[in-house]
XYZ file of N, CA and C in Angstrom:
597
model
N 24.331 -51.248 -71.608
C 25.779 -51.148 -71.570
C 26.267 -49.766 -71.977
N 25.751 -49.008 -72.719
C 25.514 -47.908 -72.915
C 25.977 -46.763 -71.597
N 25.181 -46.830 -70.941
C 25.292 -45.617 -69.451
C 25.500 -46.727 -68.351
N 26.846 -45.553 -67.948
C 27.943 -45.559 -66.484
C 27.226 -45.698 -65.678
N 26.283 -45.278 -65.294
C 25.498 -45.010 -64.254
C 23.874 -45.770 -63.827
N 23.451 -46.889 -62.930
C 22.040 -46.793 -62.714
C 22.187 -47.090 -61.379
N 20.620 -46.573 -61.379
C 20.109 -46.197 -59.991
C 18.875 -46.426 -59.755
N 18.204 -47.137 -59.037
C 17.052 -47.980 -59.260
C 15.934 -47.054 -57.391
N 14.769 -46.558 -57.897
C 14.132 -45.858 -56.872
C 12.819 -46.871 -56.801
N 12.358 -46.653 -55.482
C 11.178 -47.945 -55.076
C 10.030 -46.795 -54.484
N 9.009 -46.214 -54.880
C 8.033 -45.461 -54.774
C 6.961 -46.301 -54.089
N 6.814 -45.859 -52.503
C 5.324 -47.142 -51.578
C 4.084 -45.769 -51.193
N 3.093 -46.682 -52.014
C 2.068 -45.292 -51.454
C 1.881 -45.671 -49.874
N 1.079 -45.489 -49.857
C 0.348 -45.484 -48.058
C -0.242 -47.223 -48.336
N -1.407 -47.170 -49.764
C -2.093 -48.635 -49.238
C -1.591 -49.899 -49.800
N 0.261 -49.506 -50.123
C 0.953 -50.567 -50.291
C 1.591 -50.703 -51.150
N 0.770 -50.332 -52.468
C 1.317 -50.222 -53.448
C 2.542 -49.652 -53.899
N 3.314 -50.153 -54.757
C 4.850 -49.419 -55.123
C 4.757 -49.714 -57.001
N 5.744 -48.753 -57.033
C 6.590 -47.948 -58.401
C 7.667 -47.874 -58.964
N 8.497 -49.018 -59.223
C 10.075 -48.503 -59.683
C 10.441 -48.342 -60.912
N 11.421 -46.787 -60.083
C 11.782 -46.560 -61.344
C 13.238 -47.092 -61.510
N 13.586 -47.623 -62.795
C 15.052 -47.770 -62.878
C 15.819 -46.631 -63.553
N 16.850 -45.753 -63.170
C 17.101 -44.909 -64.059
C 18.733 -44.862 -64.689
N 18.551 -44.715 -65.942
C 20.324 -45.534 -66.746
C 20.477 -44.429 -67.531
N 22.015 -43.854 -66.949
C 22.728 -42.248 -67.086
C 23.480 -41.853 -67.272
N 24.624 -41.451 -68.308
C 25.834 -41.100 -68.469
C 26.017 -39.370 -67.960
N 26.716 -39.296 -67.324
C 27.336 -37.797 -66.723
C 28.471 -37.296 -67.231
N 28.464 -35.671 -67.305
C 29.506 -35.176 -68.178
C 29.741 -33.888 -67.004
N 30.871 -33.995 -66.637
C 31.549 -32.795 -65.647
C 31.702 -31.492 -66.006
N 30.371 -30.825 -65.397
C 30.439 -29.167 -66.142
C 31.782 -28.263 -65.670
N 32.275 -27.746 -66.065
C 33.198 -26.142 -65.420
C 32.581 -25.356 -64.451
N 33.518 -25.625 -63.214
C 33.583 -25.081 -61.719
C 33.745 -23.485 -62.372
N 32.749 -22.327 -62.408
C 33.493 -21.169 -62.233
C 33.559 -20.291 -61.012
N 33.176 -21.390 -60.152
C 33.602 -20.300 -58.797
C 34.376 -19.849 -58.029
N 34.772 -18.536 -57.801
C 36.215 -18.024 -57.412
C 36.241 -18.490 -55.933
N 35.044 -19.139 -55.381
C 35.637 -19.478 -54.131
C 36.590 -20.147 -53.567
N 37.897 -19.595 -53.132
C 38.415 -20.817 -52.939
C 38.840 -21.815 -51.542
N 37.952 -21.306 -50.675
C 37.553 -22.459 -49.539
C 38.304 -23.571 -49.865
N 39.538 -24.282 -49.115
C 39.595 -25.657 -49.304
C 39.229 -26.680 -49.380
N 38.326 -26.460 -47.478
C 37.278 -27.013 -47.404
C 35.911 -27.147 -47.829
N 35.624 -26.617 -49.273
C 34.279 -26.379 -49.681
C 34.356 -27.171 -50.764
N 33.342 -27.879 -51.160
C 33.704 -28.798 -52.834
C 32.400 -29.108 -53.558
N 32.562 -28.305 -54.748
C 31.250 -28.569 -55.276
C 31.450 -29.025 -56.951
N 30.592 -30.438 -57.266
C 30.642 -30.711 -58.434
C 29.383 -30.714 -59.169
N 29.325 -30.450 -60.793
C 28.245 -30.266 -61.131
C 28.213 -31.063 -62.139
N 27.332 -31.964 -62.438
C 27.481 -32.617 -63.994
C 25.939 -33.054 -64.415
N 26.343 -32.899 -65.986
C 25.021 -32.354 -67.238
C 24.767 -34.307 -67.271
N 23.608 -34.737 -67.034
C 22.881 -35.795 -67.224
C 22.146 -36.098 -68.453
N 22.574 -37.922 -69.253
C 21.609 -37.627 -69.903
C 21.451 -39.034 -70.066
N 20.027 -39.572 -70.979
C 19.948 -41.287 -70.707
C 18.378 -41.622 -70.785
N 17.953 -42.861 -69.708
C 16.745 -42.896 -69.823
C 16.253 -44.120 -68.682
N 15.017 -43.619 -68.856
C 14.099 -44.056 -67.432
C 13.127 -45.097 -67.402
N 12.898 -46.299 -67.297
C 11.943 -47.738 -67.087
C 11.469 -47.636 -65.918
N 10.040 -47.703 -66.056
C 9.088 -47.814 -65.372
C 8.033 -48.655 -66.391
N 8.328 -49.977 -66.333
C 7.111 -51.158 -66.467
C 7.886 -51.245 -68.361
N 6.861 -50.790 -68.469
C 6.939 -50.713 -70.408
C 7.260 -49.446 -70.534
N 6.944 -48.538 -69.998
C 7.454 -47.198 -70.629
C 8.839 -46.680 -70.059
N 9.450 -46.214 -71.423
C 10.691 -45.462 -71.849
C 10.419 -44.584 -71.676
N 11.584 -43.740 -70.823
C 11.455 -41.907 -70.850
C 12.646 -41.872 -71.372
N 12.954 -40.727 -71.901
C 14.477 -39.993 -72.157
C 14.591 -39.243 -71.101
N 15.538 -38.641 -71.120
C 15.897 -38.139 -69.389
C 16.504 -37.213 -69.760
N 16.989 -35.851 -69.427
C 18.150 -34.720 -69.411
C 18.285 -34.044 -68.033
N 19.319 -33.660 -67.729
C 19.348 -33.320 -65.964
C 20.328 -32.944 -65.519
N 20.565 -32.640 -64.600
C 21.940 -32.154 -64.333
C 22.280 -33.381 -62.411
N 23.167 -33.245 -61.884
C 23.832 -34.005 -60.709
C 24.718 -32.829 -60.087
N 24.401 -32.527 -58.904
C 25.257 -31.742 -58.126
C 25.594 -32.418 -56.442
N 26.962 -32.202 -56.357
C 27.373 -32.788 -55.039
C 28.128 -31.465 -54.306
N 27.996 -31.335 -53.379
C 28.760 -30.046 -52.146
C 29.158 -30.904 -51.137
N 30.059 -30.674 -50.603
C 30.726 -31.205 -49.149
C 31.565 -29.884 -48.387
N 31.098 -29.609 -47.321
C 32.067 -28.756 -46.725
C 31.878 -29.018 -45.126
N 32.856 -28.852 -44.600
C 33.348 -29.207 -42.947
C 31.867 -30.471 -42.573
N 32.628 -31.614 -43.039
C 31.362 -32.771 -42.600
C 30.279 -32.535 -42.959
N 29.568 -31.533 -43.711
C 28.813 -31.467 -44.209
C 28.767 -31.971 -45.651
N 27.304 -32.612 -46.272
C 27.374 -33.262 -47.344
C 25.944 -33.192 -48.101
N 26.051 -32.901 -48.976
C 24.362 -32.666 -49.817
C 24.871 -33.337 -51.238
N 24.159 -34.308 -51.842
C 23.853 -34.642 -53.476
C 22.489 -34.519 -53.665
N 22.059 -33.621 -54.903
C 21.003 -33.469 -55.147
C 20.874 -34.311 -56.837
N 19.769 -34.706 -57.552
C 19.777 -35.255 -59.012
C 18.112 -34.583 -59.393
N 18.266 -33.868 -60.398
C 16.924 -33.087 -61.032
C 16.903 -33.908 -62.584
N 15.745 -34.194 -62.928
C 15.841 -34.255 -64.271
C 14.613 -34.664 -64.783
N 14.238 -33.942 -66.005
C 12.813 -33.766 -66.820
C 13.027 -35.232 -67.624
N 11.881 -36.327 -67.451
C 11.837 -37.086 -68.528
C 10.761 -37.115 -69.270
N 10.727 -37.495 -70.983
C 9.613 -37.613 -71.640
C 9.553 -38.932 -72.733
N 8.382 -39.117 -72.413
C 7.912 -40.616 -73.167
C 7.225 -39.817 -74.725
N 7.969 -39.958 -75.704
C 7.864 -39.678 -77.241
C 6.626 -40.439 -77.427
N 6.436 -41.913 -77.027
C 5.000 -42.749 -77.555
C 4.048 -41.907 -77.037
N 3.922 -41.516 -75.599
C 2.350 -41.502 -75.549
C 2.445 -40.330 -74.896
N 3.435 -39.092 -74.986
C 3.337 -37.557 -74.635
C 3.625 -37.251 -73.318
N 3.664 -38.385 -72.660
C 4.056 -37.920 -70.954
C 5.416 -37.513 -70.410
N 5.009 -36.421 -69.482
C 6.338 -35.819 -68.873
C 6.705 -36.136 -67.535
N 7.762 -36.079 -66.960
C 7.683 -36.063 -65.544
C 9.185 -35.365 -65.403
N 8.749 -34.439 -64.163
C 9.737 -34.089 -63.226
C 10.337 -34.678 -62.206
N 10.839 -34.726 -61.889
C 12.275 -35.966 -61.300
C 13.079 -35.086 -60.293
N 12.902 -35.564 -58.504
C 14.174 -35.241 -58.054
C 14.498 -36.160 -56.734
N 15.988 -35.946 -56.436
C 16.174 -36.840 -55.430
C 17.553 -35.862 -54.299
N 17.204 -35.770 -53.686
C 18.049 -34.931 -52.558
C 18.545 -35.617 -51.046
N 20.084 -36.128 -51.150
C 20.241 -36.245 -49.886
C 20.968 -35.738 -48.889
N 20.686 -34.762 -47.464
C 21.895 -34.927 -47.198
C 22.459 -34.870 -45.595
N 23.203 -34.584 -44.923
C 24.152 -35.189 -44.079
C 25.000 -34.670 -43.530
N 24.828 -33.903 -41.740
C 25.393 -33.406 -40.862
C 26.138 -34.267 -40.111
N 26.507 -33.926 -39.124
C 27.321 -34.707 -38.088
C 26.201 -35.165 -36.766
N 24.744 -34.366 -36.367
C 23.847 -35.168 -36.074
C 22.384 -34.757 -36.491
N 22.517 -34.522 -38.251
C 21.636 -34.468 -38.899
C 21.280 -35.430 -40.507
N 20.744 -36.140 -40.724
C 20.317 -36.641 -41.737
C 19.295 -36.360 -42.790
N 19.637 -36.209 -44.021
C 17.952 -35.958 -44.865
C 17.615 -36.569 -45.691
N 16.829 -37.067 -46.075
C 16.706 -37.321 -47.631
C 15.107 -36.594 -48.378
N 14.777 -36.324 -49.643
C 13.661 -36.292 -50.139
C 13.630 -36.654 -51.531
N 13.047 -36.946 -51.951
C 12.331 -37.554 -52.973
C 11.009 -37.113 -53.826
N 10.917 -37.054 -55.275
C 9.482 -36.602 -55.270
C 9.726 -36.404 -57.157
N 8.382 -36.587 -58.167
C 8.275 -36.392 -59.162
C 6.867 -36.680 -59.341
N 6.809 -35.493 -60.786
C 5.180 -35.258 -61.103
C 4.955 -35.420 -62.165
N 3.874 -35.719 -62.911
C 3.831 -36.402 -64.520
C 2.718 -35.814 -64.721
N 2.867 -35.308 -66.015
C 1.979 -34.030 -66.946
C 1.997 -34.798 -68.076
N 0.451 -34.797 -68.460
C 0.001 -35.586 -70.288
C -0.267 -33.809 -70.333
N 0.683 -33.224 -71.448
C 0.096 -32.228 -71.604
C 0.835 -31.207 -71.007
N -0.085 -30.420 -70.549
C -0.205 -29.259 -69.370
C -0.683 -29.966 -68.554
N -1.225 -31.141 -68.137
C -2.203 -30.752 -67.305
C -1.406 -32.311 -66.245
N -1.662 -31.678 -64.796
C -1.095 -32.646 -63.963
C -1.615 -34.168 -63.868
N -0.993 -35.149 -64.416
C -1.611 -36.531 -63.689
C -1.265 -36.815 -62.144
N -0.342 -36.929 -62.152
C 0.001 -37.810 -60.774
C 1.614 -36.988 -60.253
N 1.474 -36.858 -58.447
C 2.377 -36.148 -58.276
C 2.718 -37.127 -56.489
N 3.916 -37.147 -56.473
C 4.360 -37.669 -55.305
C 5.795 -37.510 -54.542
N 5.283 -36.967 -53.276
C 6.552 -36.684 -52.421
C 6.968 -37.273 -51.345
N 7.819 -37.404 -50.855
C 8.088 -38.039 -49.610
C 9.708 -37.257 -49.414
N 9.404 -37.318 -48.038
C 10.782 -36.428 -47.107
C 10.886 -37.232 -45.454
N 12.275 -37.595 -45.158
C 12.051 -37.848 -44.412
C 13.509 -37.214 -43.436
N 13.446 -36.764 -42.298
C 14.428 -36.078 -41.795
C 14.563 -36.510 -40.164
N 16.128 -36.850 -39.729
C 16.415 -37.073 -38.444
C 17.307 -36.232 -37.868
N 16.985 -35.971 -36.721
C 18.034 -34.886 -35.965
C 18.485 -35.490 -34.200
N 19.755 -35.796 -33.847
C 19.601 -36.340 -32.762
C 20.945 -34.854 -31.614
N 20.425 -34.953 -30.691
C 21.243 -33.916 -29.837
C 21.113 -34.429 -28.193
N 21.517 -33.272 -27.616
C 21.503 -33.952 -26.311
C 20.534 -34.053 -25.545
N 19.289 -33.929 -25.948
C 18.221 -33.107 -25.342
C 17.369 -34.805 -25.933
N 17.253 -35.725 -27.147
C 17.404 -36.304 -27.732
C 17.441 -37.111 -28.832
N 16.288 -37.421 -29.539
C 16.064 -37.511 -30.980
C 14.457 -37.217 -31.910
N 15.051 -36.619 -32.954
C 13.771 -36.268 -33.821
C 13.625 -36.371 -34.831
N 12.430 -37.231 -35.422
C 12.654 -37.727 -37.204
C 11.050 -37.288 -37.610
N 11.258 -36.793 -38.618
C 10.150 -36.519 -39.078
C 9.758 -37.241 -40.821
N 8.907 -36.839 -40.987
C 8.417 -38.181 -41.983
C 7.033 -37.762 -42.840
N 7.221 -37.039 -43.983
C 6.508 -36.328 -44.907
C 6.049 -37.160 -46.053
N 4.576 -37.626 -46.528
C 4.387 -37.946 -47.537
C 3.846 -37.266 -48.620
N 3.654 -36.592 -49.512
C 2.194 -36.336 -50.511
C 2.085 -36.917 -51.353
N 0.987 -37.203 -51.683
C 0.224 -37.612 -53.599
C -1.059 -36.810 -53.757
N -0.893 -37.181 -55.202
C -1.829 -36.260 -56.271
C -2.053 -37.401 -56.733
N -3.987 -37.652 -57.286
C -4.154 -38.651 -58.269
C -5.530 -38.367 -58.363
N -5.452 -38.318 -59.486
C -7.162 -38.043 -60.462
C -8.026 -36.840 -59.535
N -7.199 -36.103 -59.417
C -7.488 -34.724 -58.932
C -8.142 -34.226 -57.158
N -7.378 -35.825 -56.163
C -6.908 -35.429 -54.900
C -6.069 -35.699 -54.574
N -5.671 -34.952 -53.462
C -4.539 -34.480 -52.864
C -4.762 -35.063 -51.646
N -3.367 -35.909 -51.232
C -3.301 -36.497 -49.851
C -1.965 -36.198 -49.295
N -1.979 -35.872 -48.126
C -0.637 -35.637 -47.709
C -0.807 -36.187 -46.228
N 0.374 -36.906 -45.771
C 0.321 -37.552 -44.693
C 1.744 -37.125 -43.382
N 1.899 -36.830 -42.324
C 2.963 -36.290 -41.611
C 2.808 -37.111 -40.152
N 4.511 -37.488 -39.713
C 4.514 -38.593 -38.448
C 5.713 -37.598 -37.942
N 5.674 -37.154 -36.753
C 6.555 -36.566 -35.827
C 7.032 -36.983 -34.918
N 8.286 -37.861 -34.678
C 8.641 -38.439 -33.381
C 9.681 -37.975 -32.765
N 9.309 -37.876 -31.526
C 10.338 -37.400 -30.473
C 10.751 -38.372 -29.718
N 12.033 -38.989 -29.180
C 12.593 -39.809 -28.061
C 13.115 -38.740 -27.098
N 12.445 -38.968 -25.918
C 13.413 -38.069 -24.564
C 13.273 -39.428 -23.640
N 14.991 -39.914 -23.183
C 14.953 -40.821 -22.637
C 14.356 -41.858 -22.914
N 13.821 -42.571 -21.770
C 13.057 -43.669 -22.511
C 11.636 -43.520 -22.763
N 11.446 -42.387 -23.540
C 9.823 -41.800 -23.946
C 9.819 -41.979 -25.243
N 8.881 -42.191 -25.976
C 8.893 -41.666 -27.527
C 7.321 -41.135 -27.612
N 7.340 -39.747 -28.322
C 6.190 -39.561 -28.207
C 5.810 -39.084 -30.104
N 4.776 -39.218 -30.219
C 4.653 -39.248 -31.920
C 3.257 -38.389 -32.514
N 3.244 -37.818 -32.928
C 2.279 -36.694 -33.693
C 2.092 -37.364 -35.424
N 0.440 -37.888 -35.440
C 0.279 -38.059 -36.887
C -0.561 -37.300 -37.512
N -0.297 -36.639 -38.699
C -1.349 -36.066 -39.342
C -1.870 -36.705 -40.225
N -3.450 -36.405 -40.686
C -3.610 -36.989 -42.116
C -4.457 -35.880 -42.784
N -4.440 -35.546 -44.127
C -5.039 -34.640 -44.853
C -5.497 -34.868 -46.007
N -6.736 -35.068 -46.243
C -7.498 -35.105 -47.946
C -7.863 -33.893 -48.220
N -7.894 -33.084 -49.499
C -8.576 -32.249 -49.561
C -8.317 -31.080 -48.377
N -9.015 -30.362 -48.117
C -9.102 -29.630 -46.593
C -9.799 -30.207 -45.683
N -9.488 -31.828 -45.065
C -9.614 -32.231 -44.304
C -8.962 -33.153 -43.099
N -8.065 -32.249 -42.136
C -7.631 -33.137 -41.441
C -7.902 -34.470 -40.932
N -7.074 -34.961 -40.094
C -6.561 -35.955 -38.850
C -6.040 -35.462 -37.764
N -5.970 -35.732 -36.795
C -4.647 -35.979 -35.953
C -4.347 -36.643 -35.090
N -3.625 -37.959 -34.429
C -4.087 -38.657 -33.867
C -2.100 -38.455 -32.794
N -2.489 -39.046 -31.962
C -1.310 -39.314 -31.143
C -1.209 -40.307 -30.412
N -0.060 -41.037 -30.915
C 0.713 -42.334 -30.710
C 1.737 -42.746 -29.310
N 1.183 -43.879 -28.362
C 2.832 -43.704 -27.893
C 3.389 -45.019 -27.743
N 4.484 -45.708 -27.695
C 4.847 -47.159 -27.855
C 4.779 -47.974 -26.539
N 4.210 -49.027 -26.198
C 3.758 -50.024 -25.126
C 5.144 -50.992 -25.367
N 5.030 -50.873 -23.885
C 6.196 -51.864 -23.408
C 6.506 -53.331 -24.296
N 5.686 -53.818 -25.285
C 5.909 -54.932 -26.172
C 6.284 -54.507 -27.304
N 6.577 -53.051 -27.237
C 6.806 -52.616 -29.042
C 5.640 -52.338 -29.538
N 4.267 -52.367 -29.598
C 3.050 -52.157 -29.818
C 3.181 -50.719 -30.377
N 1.715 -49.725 -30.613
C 1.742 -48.743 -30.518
C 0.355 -48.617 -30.141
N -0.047 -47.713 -29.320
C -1.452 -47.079 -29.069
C -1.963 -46.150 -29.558
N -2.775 -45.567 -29.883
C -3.072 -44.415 -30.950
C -4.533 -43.718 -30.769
N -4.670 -42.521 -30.464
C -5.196 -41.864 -29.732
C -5.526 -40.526 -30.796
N -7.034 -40.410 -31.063
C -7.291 -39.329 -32.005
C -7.595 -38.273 -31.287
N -6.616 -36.961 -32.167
C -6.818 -35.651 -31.469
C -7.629 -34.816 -32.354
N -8.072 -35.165 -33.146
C -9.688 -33.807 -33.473
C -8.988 -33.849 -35.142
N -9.822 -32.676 -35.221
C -9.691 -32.088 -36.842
C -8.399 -30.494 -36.908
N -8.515 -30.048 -38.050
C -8.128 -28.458 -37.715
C -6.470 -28.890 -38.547
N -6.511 -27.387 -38.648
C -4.959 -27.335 -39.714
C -3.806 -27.071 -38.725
N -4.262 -27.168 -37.529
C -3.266 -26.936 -35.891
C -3.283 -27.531 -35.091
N -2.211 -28.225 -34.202
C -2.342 -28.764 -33.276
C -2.846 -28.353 -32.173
């Protein structure tokens, strides 16, 4: 009852598994000093502070919240360092979304340090763009855990009634690449294109 604010994030690795975090936040409205004075331009900034559940563990949280809007354009970004006092762990924290007239974004992503030293790190981005020519979403994962690195990438294009799709996969320095295209039942077919850091 404490903090104005929660916001609850759902973290899915690849083999299913998920992570939520709940995060509970009171915001304090910093001072605009920018002489810009664009009508159409609007930017707010506010100092975050509170705390973070994930299972049994408590983080404290500090951070800041920034929102911009100008001509239909729209970005909120949320940064913020949390740390668990019981058992020394840190994590970096962010969440970014934002929003053209035929562009969409969002990303996501935080990393947790016992120490200095990295435990576990995870990103995901996912971005759509549609025009006349016709639509394109792209779709970024990474993780870090017990010292590999996986990063996963899906590229889809619609022209007309085509969709054509580019997957990567990467451990270590070792590709994937396979290419996808959708069957008249909704299906998908999937077709491996070699190794290599290039298409």
């Amino acid at each position: 009852a404490q903090y104005a604010v929660k916001q609850t994030v759902t973290a899915t690795s690849p083999d299913g598994s998920s992570e939520t975090y709940a995060i509970y936040y009171n915001e304090t409205l910093q001072p605009n000093y920018d002489d810009d004075d664009d009508p159409d331009e609007q930017e707010e900034n506010y100092r975050i502070e509170g705390v973070m559940v994930n299972g049994e563990n408590v983080f404290d949280i500090r951070g800041f919240r920034e929102v911009e809007s100008e001509r239909g354009e729209s970005e909120e970004s949320l940064e913020f360092t949390a740390e668990n006092r019981e058992n020394g762990l840190r994590m970096k924290f962010g969440l970014e979304n934002e929003s053209e007239k035929d562009e969409s974004g969002m990303e996501f992503g935080y990393e947790i340090y016992d120490g200095r030293s990295l435990v576990r790190a995870f990103e995901i981005e996912f971005e759509r763009e549609s025009g006349w020519m016709g639509e394109e979403t792209e779709f970024e994962l990474f993780t870090h855990e017990n010292g590999v690195s996986r990063e996963y990438e899906i590229e889809s294009e619609v022209r007309g009634d085509k969709e054509y799709i580019r997957i990567t996969r990467r451990e270590g320095r070792t590709y994937e690449r396979y290419r996808a295209t959708r069957n008249a039942d909704g299906s998908y077919s999937y077709e491996y294109a070699g190794t290599g850091d290039k298409w």
